[in-house]
mmCIF file of C-alpha atoms in Angstrom:
data_model
loop_
_atom_site.group_PDB
_atom_site.id
_atom_site.type_symbol
_atom_site.label_atom_id
_atom_site.label_comp_id
_atom_site.label_asym_id
_atom_site.label_seq_id
_atom_site.Cartn_x
_atom_site.Cartn_y
_atom_site.Cartn_z
ATOM 1 C CA GLN A 257 0.000 0.000 0.000
ATOM 2 C CA VAL A 258 1.482 3.306 -1.106
ATOM 3 C CA GLN A 259 1.576 6.034 1.525
ATOM 4 C CA LEU A 260 2.187 9.707 0.888
ATOM 5 C CA VAL A 261 3.046 12.090 3.708
ATOM 6 C CA GLU A 262 3.204 15.834 3.157
ATOM 7 C CA SER A 263 5.122 18.348 5.226
ATOM 8 C CA GLY A 264 6.292 21.929 5.040
ATOM 9 C CA GLY A 265 3.052 23.837 5.208
ATOM 10 C CA GLY A 266 2.634 26.899 7.376
ATOM 11 C CA SER A 267 1.616 30.524 7.598
ATOM 12 C CA VAL A 268 3.560 33.184 5.723
ATOM 13 C CA GLN A 269 3.109 36.719 4.508
ATOM 14 C CA SER A 270 2.394 37.566 0.914
ATOM 15 C CA GLY A 271 5.513 37.513 -1.252
ATOM 16 C CA ARG A 272 7.329 34.939 0.855
ATOM 17 C CA SER A 273 8.213 31.339 0.000
ATOM 18 C CA LEU A 274 7.473 27.852 1.276
ATOM 19 C CA ARG A 275 8.653 24.425 0.213
ATOM 20 C CA LEU A 276 6.356 21.456 0.556
ATOM 21 C CA SER A 277 7.677 17.911 0.687
ATOM 22 C CA CYS A 278 5.944 14.623 0.002
ATOM 23 C CA ALA A 279 7.570 11.398 1.137
ATOM 24 C CA ALA A 280 6.350 8.209 -0.543
ATOM 25 C CA SER A 281 6.605 4.725 0.903
ATOM 26 C CA GLY A 282 5.072 1.291 0.570
ATOM 27 C CA TYR A 283 6.312 0.377 -2.880
ATOM 28 C CA THR A 284 9.480 -1.160 -4.225
ATOM 29 C CA TYR A 285 12.218 1.250 -5.179
ATOM 30 C CA SER A 286 12.413 -0.231 -8.659
ATOM 31 C CA ARG A 287 8.795 0.611 -9.315
ATOM 32 C CA SER A 288 8.830 4.344 -9.815
ATOM 33 C CA MET A 289 5.627 6.271 -9.883
ATOM 34 C CA TYR A 290 4.466 7.195 -13.374
ATOM 35 C CA CYS A 291 3.439 10.609 -12.164
ATOM 36 C CA MET A 292 3.397 12.652 -8.977
ATOM 37 C CA GLY A 293 1.589 15.878 -8.398
ATOM 38 C CA TRP A 294 0.119 18.459 -6.084
ATOM 39 C CA PHE A 295 -3.454 19.583 -5.661
ATOM 40 C CA ARG A 296 -4.955 22.244 -3.443
ATOM 41 C CA GLN A 297 -8.382 22.991 -2.106
ATOM 42 C CA ALA A 298 -9.523 26.136 -0.389
ATOM 43 C CA PRO A 299 -12.695 26.270 1.735
ATOM 44 C CA GLY A 300 -15.751 26.534 -0.463
ATOM 45 C CA LYS A 301 -13.767 26.033 -3.652
ATOM 46 C CA GLU A 302 -13.217 23.110 -5.976
ATOM 47 C CA ARG A 303 -10.051 21.094 -5.863
ATOM 48 C CA GLU A 304 -7.406 22.492 -8.212
ATOM 49 C CA GLY A 305 -4.515 20.641 -9.767
ATOM 50 C CA VAL A 306 -1.373 22.688 -9.192
ATOM 51 C CA ALA A 307 1.584 20.835 -10.689
ATOM 52 C CA ALA A 308 2.672 17.428 -11.934
ATOM 53 C CA ILE A 309 5.931 15.669 -12.759
ATOM 54 C CA ASP A 310 6.388 12.398 -14.612
ATOM 55 C CA SER A 311 9.061 9.740 -14.176
ATOM 56 C CA ASP A 312 11.241 11.448 -16.803
ATOM 57 C CA GLY A 313 11.112 14.735 -14.936
ATOM 58 C CA GLU A 314 8.739 16.442 -17.361
ATOM 59 C CA THR A 315 6.716 19.061 -15.487
ATOM 60 C CA SER A 316 3.446 20.888 -16.016
ATOM 61 C CA TYR A 317 1.669 23.592 -14.039
ATOM 62 C CA ALA A 318 -1.655 25.273 -13.610
ATOM 63 C CA ASP A 319 -1.721 28.769 -15.109
ATOM 64 C CA SER A 320 -2.393 30.227 -11.665
ATOM 65 C CA VAL A 321 1.028 29.133 -10.361
ATOM 66 C CA LYS A 322 3.158 29.067 -13.487
ATOM 67 C CA GLY A 323 6.379 30.991 -12.978
ATOM 68 C CA ARG A 324 6.001 30.974 -9.176
ATOM 69 C CA PHE A 325 5.854 27.268 -8.218
ATOM 70 C CA THR A 326 8.355 24.564 -9.091
ATOM 71 C CA ILE A 327 7.780 20.840 -8.710
ATOM 72 C CA SER A 328 10.751 18.501 -8.416
ATOM 73 C CA GLN A 329 11.566 15.012 -7.231
ATOM 74 C CA ASP A 330 14.397 13.099 -5.630
ATOM 75 C CA ASN A 331 13.995 9.495 -6.700
ATOM 76 C CA ALA A 332 16.743 8.327 -4.345
ATOM 77 C CA LYS A 333 14.701 9.644 -1.406
ATOM 78 C CA ASN A 334 11.294 8.777 -2.879
ATOM 79 C CA THR A 335 10.344 12.375 -2.238
ATOM 80 C CA GLN A 336 8.826 15.133 -4.299
ATOM 81 C CA TYR A 337 8.842 18.832 -3.567
ATOM 82 C CA LEU A 338 6.809 21.907 -4.381
ATOM 83 C CA GLN A 339 8.774 25.126 -4.122
ATOM 84 C CA MET A 340 6.328 28.000 -3.828
ATOM 85 C CA ASN A 341 7.659 31.510 -4.360
ATOM 86 C CA SER A 342 5.948 34.894 -4.452
ATOM 87 C CA LEU A 343 3.033 33.507 -2.503
ATOM 88 C CA LYS A 344 -0.304 35.309 -2.664
ATOM 89 C CA PRO A 345 -3.300 35.240 -0.330
ATOM 90 C CA GLU A 346 -5.210 33.343 -3.005
ATOM 91 C CA ASP A 347 -2.699 30.498 -2.660
ATOM 92 C CA THR A 348 -4.154 29.779 0.782
ATOM 93 C CA ALA A 349 -5.453 26.206 0.751
ATOM 94 C CA MET A 350 -4.890 22.658 1.915
ATOM 95 C CA TYR A 351 -2.230 21.158 -0.328
ATOM 96 C CA TYR A 352 -2.300 17.464 -1.171
ATOM 97 C CA CYS A 353 0.363 15.262 -2.655
ATOM 98 C CA ALA A 354 -0.768 12.590 -5.126
ATOM 99 C CA ALA A 355 0.731 9.783 -7.184
ATOM 100 C CA ILE A 356 -0.098 7.580 -10.145
ATOM 101 C CA SER A 357 1.252 4.063 -9.741
ATOM 102 C CA GLU A 358 -0.952 2.156 -12.197
ATOM 103 C CA ILE A 359 -0.202 2.103 -15.902
ATOM 104 C CA VAL A 360 -3.900 2.063 -16.758
ATOM 105 C CA THR A 361 -4.427 5.304 -14.858
ATOM 106 C CA TYR A 362 -1.419 6.919 -16.480
ATOM 107 C CA ALA A 363 -2.523 5.790 -19.962
ATOM 108 C CA ARG A 364 -6.000 7.213 -19.409
ATOM 109 C CA THR A 365 -5.167 10.486 -17.744
ATOM 110 C CA GLY A 366 -1.555 11.331 -18.520
ATOM 111 C CA CYS A 367 0.579 13.381 -16.154
ATOM 112 C CA VAL A 368 -0.922 16.844 -15.914
ATOM 113 C CA PRO A 369 -2.145 18.903 -12.964
ATOM 114 C CA GLY A 370 -5.745 17.834 -13.468
ATOM 115 C CA ALA A 371 -5.018 14.128 -13.866
ATOM 116 C CA SER A 372 -6.699 11.346 -11.917
ATOM 117 C CA PHE A 373 -4.341 9.985 -9.276
ATOM 118 C CA ASP A 374 -4.264 6.608 -7.555
ATOM 119 C CA TYR A 375 -2.977 7.704 -4.154
ATOM 120 C CA TRP A 376 -3.342 10.807 -2.010
ATOM 121 C CA GLY A 377 -1.735 12.221 1.098
ATOM 122 C CA GLN A 378 -3.551 13.725 4.050
ATOM 123 C CA GLY A 379 -2.683 17.292 3.159
ATOM 124 C CA THR A 380 -0.730 20.183 4.630
ATOM 125 C CA GLN A 381 -2.171 23.632 5.225
ATOM 126 C CA VAL A 382 -0.708 26.718 3.570
ATOM 127 C CA THR A 383 -1.938 30.119 4.721
ATOM 128 C CA VAL A 384 -0.783 33.340 3.087
ATOM 129 C CA SER A 385 -1.648 36.646 4.708
ATOM 130 C CA SER A 386 -1.632 40.012 2.983
#
């Protein structure tokens, strides 16, 4: 059973930075995830795909964060990161890490911010004040 654990959330002022981490466990090292990504959901709003990265390191981003957020991964540590710069109050949300481990899911949905993912973390809160 794959487990994803996020960390790094917090409260910051507008314009500052945060880095979120997502540690994955419960699968063999040789079986890399086809895709990993980040979603966020603010109270009263729909869930939004933020960023995604495939096993080759190809990245994609939602327009709302492009140029400010960077997704990366360290395969040796089974960890992915979301570097968030120039944060805005509208970035305030619960941020969730997600992963695609099944080829059928990856074939159907690809690796983009709005993809369907097989596994989800519990989330980490990010609050940006003006």
